[in-house]
PDB file of C-alpha atoms and ligand atoms in Angstrom:
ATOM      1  CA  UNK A  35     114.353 137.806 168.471  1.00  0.00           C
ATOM      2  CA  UNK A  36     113.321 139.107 172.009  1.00  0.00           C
ATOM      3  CA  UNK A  37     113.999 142.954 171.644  1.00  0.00           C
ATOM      4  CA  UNK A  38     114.575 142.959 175.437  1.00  0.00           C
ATOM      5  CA  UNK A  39     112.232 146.156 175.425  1.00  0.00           C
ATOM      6  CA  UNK A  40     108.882 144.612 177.231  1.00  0.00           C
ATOM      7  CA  UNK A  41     107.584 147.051 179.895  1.00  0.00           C
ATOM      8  CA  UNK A  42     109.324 149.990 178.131  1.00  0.00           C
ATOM      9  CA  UNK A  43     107.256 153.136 177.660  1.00  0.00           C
ATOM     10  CA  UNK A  44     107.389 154.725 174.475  1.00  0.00           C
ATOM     11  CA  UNK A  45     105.898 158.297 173.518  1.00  0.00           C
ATOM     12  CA  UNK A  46     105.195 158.347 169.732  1.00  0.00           C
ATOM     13  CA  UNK A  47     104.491 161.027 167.819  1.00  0.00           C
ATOM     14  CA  UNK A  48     102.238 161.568 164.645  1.00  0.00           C
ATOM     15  CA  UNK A  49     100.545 158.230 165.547  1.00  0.00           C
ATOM     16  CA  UNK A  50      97.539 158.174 164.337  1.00  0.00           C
ATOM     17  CA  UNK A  51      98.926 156.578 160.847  1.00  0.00           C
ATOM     18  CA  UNK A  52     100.939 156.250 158.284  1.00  0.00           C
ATOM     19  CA  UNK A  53     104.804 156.024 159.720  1.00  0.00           C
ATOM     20  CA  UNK A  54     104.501 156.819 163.537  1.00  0.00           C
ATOM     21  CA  UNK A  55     101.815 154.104 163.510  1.00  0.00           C
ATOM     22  CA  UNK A  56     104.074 151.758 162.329  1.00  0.00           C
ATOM     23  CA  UNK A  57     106.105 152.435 164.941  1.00  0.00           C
ATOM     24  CA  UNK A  58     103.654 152.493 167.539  1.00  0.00           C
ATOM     25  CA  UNK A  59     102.479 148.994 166.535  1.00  0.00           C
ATOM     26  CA  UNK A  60     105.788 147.527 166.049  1.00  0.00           C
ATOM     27  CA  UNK A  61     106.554 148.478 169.796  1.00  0.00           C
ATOM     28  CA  UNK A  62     103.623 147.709 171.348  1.00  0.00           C
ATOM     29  CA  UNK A  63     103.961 143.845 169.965  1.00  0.00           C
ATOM     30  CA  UNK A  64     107.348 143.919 172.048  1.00  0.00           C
ATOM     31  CA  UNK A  65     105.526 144.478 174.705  1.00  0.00           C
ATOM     32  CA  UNK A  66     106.079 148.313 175.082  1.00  0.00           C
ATOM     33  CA  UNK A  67     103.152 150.392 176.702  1.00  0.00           C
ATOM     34  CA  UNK A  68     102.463 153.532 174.806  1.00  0.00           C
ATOM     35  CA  UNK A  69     101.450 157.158 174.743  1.00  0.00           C
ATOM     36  CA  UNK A  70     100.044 157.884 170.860  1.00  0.00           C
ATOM     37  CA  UNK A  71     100.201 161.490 169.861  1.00  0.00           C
ATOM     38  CA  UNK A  72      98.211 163.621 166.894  1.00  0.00           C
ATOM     39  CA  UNK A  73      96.086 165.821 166.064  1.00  0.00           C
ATOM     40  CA  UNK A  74      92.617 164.344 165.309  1.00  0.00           C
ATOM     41  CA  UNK A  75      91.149 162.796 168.203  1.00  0.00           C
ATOM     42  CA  UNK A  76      89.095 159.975 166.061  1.00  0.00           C
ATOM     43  CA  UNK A  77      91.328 158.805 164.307  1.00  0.00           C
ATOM     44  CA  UNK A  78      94.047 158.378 167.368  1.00  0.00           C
ATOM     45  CA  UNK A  79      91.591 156.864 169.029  1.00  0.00           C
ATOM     46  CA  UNK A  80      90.759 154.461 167.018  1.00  0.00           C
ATOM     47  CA  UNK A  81      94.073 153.646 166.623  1.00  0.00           C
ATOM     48  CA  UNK A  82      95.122 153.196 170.117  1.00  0.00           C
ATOM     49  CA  UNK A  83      92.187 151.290 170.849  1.00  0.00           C
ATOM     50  CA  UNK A  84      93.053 148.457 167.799  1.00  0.00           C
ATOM     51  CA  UNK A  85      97.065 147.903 169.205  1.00  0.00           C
ATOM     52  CA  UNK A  86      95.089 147.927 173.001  1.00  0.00           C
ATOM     53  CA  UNK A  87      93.154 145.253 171.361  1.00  0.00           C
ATOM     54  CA  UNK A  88      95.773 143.525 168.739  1.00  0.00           C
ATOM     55  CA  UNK A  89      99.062 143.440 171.807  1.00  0.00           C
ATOM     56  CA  UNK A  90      97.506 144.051 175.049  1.00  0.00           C
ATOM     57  CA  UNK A  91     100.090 146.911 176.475  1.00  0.00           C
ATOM     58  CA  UNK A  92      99.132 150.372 177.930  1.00  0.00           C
ATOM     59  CA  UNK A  93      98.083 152.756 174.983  1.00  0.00           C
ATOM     60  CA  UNK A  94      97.661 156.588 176.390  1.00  0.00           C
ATOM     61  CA  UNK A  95      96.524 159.145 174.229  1.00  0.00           C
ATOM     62  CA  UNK A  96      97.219 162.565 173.370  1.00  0.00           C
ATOM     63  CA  UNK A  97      95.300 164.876 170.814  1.00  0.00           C
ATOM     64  CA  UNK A  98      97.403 167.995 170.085  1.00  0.00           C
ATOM     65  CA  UNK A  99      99.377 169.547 167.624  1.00  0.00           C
ATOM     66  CA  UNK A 100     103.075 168.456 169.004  1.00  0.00           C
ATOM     67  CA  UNK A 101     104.118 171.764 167.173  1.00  0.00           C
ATOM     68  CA  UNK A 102     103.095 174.136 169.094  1.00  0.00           C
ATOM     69  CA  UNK A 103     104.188 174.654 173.019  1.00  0.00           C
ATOM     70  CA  UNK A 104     100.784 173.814 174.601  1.00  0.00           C
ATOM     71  CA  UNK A 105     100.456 170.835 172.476  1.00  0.00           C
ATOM     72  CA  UNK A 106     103.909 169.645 174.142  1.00  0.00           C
ATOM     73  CA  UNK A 107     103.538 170.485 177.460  1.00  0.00           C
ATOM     74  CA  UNK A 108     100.193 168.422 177.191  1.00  0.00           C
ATOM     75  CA  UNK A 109     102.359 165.086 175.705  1.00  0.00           C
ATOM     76  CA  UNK A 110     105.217 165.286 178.133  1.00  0.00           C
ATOM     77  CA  UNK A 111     102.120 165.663 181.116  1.00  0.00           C
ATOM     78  CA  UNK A 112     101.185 162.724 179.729  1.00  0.00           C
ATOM     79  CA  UNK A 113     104.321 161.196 179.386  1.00  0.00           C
ATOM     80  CA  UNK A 114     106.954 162.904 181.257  1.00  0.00           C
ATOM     81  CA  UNK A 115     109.558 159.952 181.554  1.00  0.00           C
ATOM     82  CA  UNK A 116     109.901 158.146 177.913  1.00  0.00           C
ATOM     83  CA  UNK A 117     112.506 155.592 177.782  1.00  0.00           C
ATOM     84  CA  UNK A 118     111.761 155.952 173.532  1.00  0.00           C
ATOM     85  CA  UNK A 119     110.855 158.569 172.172  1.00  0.00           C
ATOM     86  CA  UNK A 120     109.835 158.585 168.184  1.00  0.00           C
ATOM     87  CA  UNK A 121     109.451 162.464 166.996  1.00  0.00           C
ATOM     88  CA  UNK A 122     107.253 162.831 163.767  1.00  0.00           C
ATOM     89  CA  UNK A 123     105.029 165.356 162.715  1.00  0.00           C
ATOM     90  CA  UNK A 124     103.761 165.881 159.168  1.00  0.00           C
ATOM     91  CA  UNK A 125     105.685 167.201 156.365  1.00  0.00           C
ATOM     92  CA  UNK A 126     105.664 170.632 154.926  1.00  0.00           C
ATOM     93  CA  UNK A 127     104.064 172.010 152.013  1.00  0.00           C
ATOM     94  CA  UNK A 128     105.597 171.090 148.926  1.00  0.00           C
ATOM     95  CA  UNK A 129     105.931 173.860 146.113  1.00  0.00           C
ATOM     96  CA  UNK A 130     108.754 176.322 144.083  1.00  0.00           C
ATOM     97  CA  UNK A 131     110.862 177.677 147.095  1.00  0.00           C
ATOM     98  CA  UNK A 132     110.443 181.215 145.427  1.00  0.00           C
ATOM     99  CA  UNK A 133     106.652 180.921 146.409  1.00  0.00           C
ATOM    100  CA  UNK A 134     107.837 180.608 150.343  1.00  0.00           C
ATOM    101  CA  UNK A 135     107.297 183.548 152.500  1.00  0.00           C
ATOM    102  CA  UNK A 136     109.257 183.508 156.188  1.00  0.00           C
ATOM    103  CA  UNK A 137     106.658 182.491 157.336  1.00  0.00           C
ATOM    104  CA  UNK A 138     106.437 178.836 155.804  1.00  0.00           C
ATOM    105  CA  UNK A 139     110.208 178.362 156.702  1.00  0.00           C
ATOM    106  CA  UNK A 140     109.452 179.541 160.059  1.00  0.00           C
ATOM    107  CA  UNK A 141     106.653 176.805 160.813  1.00  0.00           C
ATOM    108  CA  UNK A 142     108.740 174.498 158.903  1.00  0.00           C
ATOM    109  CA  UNK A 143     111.806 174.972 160.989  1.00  0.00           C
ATOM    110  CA  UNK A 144     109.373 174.573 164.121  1.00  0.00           C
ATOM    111  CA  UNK A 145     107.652 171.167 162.645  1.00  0.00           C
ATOM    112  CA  UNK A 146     110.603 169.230 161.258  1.00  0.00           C
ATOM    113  CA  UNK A 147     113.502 170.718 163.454  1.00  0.00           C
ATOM    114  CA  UNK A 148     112.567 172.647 166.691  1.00  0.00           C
ATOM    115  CA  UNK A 149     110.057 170.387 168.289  1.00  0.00           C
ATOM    116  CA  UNK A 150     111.844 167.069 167.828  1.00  0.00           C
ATOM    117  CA  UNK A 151     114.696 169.194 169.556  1.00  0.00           C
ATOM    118  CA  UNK A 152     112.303 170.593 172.687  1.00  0.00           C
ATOM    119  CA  UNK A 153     110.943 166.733 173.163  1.00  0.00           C
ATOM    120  CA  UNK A 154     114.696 165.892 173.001  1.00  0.00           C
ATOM    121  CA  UNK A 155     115.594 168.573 175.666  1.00  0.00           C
ATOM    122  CA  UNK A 156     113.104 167.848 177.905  1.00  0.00           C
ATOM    123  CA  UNK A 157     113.113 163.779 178.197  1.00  0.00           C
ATOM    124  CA  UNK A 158     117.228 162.944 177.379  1.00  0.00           C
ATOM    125  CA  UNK A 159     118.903 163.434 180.894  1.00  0.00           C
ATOM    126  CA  UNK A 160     115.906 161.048 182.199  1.00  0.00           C
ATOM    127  CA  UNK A 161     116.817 158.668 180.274  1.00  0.00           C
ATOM    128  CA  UNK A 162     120.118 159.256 180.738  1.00  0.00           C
ATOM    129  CA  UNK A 163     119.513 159.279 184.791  1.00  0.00           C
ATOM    130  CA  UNK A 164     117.927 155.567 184.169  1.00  0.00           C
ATOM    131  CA  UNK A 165     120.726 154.380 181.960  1.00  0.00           C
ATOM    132  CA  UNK A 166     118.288 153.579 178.974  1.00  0.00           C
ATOM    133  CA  UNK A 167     116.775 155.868 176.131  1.00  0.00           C
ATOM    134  CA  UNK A 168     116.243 155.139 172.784  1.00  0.00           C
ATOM    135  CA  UNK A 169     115.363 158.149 170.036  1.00  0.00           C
ATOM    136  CA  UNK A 170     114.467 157.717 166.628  1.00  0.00           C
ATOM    137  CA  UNK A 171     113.676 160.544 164.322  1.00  0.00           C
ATOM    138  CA  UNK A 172     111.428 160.240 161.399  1.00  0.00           C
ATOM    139  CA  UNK A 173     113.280 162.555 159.075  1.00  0.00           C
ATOM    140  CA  UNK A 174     112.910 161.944 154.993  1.00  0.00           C
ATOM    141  CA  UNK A 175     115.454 160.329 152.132  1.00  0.00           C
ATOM    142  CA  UNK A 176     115.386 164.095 151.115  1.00  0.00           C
ATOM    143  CA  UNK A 177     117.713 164.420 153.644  1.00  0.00           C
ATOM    144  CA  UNK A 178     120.117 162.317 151.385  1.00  0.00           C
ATOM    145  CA  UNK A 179     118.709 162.900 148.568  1.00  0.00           C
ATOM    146  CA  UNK A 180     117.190 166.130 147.748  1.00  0.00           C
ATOM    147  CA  UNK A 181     114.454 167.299 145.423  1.00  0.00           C
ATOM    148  CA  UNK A 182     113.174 170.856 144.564  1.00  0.00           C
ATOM    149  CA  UNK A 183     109.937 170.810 145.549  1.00  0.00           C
ATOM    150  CA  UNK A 184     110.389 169.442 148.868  1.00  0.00           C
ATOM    151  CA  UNK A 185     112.561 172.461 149.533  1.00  0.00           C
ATOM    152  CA  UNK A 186     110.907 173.414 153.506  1.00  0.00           C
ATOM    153  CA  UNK A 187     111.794 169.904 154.037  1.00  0.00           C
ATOM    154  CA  UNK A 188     115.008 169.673 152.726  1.00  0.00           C
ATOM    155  CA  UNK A 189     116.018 172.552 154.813  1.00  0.00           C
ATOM    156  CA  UNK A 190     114.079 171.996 158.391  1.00  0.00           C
ATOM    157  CA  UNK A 191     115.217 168.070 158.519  1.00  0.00           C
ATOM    158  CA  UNK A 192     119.147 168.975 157.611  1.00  0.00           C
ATOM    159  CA  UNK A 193     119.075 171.404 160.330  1.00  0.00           C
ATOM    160  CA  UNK A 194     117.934 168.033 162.751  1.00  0.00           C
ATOM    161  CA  UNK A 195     120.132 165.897 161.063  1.00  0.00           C
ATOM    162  CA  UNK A 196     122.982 168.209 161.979  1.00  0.00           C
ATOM    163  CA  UNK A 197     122.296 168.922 165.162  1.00  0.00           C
ATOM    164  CA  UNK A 198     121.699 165.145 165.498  1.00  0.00           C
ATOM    165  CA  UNK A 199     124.844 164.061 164.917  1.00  0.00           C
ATOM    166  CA  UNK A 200     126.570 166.008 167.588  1.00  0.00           C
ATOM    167  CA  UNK A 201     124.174 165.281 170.093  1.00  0.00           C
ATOM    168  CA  UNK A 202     123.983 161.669 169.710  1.00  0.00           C
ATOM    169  CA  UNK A 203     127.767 160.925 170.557  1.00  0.00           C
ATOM    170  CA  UNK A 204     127.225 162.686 173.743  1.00  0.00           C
ATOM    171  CA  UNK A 205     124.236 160.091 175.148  1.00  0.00           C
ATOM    172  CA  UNK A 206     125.742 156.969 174.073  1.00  0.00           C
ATOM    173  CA  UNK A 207     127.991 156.669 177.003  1.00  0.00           C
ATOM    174  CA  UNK A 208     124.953 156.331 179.285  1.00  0.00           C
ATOM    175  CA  UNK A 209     123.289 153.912 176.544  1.00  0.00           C
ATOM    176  CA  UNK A 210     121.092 156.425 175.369  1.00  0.00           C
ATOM    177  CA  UNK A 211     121.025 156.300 171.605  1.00  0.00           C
ATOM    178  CA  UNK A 212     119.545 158.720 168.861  1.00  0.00           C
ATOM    179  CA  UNK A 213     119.522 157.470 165.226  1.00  0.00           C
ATOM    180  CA  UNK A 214     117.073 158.998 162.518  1.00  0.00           C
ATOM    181  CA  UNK A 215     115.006 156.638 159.723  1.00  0.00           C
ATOM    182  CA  UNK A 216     114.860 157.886 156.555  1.00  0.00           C
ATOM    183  CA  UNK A 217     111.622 157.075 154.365  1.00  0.00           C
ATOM    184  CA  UNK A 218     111.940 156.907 150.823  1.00  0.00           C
ATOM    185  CA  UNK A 219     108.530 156.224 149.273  1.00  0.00           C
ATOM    186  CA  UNK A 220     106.173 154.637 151.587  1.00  0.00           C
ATOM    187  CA  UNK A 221     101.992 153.795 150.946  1.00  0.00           C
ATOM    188  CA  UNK A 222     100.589 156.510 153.186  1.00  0.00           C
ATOM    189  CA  UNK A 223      98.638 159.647 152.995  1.00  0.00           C
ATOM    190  CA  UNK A 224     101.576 161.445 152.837  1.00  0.00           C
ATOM    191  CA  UNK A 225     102.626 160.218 149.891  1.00  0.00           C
ATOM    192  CA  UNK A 226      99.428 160.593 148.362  1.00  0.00           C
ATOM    193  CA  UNK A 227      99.444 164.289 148.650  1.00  0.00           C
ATOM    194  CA  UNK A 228     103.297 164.843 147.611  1.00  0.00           C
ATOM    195  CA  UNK A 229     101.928 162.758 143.961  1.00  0.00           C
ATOM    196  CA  UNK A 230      99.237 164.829 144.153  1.00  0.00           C
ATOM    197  CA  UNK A 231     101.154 167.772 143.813  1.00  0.00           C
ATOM    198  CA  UNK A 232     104.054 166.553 141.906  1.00  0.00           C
ATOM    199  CA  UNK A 233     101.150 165.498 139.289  1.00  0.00           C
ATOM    200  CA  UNK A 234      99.560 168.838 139.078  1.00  0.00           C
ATOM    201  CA  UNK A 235     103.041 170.131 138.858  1.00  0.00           C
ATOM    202  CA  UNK A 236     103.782 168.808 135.529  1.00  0.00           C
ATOM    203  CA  UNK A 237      99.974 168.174 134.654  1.00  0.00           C
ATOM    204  CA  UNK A 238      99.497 164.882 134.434  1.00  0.00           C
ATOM    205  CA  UNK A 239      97.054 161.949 135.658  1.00  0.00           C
ATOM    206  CA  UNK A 240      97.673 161.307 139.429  1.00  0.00           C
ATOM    207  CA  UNK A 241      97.517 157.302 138.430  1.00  0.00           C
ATOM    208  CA  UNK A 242      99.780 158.005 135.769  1.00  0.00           C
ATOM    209  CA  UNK A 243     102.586 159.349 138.217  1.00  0.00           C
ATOM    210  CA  UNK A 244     101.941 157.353 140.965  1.00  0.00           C
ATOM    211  CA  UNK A 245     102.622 154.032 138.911  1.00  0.00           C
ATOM    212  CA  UNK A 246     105.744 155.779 136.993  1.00  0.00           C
ATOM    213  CA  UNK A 247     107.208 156.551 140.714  1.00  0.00           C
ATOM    214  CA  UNK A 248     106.300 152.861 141.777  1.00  0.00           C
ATOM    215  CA  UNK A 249     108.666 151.362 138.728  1.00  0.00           C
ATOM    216  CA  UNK A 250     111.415 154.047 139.380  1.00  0.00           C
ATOM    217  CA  UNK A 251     112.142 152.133 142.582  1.00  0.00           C
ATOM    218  CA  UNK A 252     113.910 149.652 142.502  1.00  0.00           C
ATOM    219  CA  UNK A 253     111.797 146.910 144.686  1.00  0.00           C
ATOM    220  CA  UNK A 254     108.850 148.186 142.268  1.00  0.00           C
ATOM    221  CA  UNK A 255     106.756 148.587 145.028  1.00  0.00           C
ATOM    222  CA  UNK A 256     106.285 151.462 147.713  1.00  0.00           C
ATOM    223  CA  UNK A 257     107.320 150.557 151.304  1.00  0.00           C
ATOM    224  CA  UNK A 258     104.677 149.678 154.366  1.00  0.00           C
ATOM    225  CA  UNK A 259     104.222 151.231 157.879  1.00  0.00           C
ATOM    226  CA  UNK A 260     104.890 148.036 159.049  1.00  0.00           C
ATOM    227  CA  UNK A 261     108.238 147.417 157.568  1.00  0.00           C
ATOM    228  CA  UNK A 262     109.442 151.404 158.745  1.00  0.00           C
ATOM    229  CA  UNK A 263     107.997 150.144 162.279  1.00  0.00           C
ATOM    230  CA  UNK A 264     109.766 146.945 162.235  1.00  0.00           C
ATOM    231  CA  UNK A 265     113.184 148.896 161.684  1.00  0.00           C
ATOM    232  CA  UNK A 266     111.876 151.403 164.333  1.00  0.00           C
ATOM    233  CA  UNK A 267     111.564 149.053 166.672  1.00  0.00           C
ATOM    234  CA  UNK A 268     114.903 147.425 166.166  1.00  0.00           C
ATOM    235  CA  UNK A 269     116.463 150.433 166.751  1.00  0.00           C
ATOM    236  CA  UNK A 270     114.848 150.581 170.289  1.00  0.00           C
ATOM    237  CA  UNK A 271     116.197 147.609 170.693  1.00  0.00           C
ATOM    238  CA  UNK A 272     118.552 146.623 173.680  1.00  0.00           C
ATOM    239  CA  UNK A 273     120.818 145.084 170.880  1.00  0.00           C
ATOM    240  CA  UNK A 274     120.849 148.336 169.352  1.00  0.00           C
ATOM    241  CA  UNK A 275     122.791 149.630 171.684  1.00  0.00           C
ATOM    242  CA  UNK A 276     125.974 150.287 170.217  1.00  0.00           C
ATOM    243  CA  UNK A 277     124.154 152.154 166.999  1.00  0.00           C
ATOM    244  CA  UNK A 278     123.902 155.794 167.371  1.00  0.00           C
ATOM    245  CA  UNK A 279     123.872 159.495 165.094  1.00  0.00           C
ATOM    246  CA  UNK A 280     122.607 157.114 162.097  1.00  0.00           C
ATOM    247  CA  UNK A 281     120.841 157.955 159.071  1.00  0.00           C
ATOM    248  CA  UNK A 282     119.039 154.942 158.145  1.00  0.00           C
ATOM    249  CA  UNK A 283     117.821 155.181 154.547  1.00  0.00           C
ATOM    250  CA  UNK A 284     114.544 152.543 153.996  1.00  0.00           C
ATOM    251  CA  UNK A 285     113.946 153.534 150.102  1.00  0.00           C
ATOM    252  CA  UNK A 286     113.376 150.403 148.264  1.00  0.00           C
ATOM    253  CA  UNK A 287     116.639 151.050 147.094  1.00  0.00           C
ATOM    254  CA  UNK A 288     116.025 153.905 145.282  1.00  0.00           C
ATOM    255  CA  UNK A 289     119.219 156.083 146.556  1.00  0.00           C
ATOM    256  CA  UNK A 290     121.644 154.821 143.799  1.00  0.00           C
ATOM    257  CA  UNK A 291     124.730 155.689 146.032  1.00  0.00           C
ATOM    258  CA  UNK A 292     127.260 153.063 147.231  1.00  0.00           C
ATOM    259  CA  UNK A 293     127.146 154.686 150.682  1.00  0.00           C
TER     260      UNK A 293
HETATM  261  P1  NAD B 802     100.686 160.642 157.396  1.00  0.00           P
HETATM  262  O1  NAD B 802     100.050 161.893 156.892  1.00  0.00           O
HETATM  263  O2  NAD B 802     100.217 159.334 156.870  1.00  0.00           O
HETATM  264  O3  NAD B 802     100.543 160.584 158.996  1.00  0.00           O
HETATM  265  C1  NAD B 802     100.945 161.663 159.771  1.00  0.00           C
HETATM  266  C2  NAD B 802     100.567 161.447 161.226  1.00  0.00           C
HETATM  267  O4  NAD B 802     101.131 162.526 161.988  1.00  0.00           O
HETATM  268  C3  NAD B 802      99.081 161.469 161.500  1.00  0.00           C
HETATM  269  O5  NAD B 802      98.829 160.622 162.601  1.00  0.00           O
HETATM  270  C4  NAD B 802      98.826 162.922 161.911  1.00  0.00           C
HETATM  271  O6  NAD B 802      97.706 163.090 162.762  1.00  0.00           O
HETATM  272  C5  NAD B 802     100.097 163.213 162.671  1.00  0.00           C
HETATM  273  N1  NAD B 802     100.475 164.619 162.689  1.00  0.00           N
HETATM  274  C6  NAD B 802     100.727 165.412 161.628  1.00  0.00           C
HETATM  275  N2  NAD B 802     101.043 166.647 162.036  1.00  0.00           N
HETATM  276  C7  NAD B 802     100.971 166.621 163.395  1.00  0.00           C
HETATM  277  C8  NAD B 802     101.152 167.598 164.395  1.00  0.00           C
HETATM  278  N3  NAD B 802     101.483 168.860 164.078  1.00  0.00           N
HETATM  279  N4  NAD B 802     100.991 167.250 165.690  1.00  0.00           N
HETATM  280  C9  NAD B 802     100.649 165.999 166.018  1.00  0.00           C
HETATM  281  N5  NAD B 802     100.466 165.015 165.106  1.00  0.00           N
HETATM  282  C10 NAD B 802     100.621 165.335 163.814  1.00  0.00           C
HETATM  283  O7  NAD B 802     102.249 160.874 157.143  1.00  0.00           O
HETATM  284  P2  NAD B 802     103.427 159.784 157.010  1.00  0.00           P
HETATM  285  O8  NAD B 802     103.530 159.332 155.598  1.00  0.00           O
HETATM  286  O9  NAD B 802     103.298 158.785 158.092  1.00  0.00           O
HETATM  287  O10 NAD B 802     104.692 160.728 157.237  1.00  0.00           O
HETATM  288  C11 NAD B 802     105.299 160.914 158.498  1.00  0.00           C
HETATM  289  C12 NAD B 802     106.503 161.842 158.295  1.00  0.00           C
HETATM  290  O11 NAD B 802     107.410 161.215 157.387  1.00  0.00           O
HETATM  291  C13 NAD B 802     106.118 163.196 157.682  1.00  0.00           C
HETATM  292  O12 NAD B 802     106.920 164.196 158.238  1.00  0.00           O
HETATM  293  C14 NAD B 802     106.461 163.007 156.216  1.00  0.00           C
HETATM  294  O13 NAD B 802     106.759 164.231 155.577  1.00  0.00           O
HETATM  295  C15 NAD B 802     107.691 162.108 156.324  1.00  0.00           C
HETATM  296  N6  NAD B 802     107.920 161.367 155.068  1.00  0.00           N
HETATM  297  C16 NAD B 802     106.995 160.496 154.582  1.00  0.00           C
HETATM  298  C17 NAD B 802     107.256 159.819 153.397  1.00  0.00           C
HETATM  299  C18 NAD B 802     106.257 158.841 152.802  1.00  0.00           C
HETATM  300  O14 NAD B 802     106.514 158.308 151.717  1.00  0.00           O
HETATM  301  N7  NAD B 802     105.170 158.542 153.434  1.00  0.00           N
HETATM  302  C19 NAD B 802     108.453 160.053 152.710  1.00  0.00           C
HETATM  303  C20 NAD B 802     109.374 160.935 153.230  1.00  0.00           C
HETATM  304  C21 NAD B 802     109.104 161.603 154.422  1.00  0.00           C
END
């Protein structure tokens, strides 16, 4: 299926890997030139110079923490005029909430709330203006589905999700959508440290828990940056168009909800 996207620019952040590569490879093989943000400038690089190589489109880089206000105004210099725009950064800490100080929920709320809402602010009525804009969020099945530890997330990403789901029936009229994908359990680094911790937790082998979590989902397998960037890129799809204020849940199955 021709996504009808080719020629698109996309700004993607937390691109490097894991998730927001995904996405930033599933777009640039529809023909969508790029601007790749994170925070190490090796790895990004390295990155955008293997989809430059693998899909031929216009890969831009940015190396900045997309938390902080510099770090921003350096991506939207870069990219001031996205017509898709995937906001990621990396998780919180994990951890008993009691061992949070204001602090943590403070940089929390600024990772996994407050800058996907400043990129938001600062690129919608553009893509409004040009009658095209697609958002996607990469927010967390703990958003559905909540578990202690992952408390700072829990919080931060419901505060998006709400604030989502107003905003998102606003844009639609000018064909500028905003839907949120939820991971479940997906074979990243990520996930390596949250079964890192959830092992030391309860003090146990970190094999041991990671294969235990792989045969509590239901697919028996984690998911791949590939597959989350394949859905990604559907959902900056022109046939997309009528989707919008969506939680998409890609978990394996794992949420054991009918809804
Ligand atoms: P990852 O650690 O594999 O990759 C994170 C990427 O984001 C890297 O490119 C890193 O450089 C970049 N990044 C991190 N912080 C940044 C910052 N402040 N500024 C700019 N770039 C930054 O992580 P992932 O597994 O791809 O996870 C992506 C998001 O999805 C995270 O918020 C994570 O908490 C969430 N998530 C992941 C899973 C999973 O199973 N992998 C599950 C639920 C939620």
């Amino acid at each position: 299926m021709d996504f009808g996207i080719r020629g698109k620019t996309a700004l993607v952040c937390g691109a490097s890997k894991g998730l927001g590569r995904g996405c930033a490879e599933a777009l640039a093989a529809e023909g969508v030139d790029v601007t790749l943000v994170a925070r190490g400038a090796e790895a990004l690089e390295k990155t955008a110079e293997e989809i430059r190589r693998a899909t031929g489109v216009k890969v831009t880089t940015v190396a900045c923490d997309v938390t902080t206000p510099e770090g921003r105004q350096q991506v939207l210099q870069a990219c001031p005029q996205p017509d898709i725009l995937v906001t990621n950064a990396g998780g919180p800490p994990t951890g008993d909430f009691r061992t949070f100080s204001r602090d943590d929920w403070i940089k929390a709320i600024d990772a996994n709330m407050l800058t996907p809402i400043e990129l938001i602010k600062a690129t919608v009525d553009g893509m409004i203006a040009r009658r095209f804009g697609r958002i996607v969020n990469i927010t967390s099945s703990a958003v559905k589905a909540p578990l202690d530890v992952l408390a700072l997330s829990n919080g931060a990403r419901s505060g998006l999700t709400g604030f989502i789901a107003g905003l998102a029936r606003k844009t639609v009229p000018h064909n500028v959508t905003i839907n949120n994908l939820l991971p479940g359990q997906f074979a990243t680094d990520r996930l390596q440290v949250t079964i890192g911790a959830a092992a030391k937790s309860v003090g146990k082998p970190v094999d041991e828990v990671f294969e235990a979590r792989r045969k509590q989902i239901p697919a028996q397998r984690f998911g791949t940056p590939e597959e989350f960037g394949a859905v990604c890129a559907f959902l900056c799809s022109m046939q997309a168009g009528y989707m919008t204020g969506q939680n998409v849940l890609l978990d394996g199955g794992n949420y054991p909800g009918t809804f």
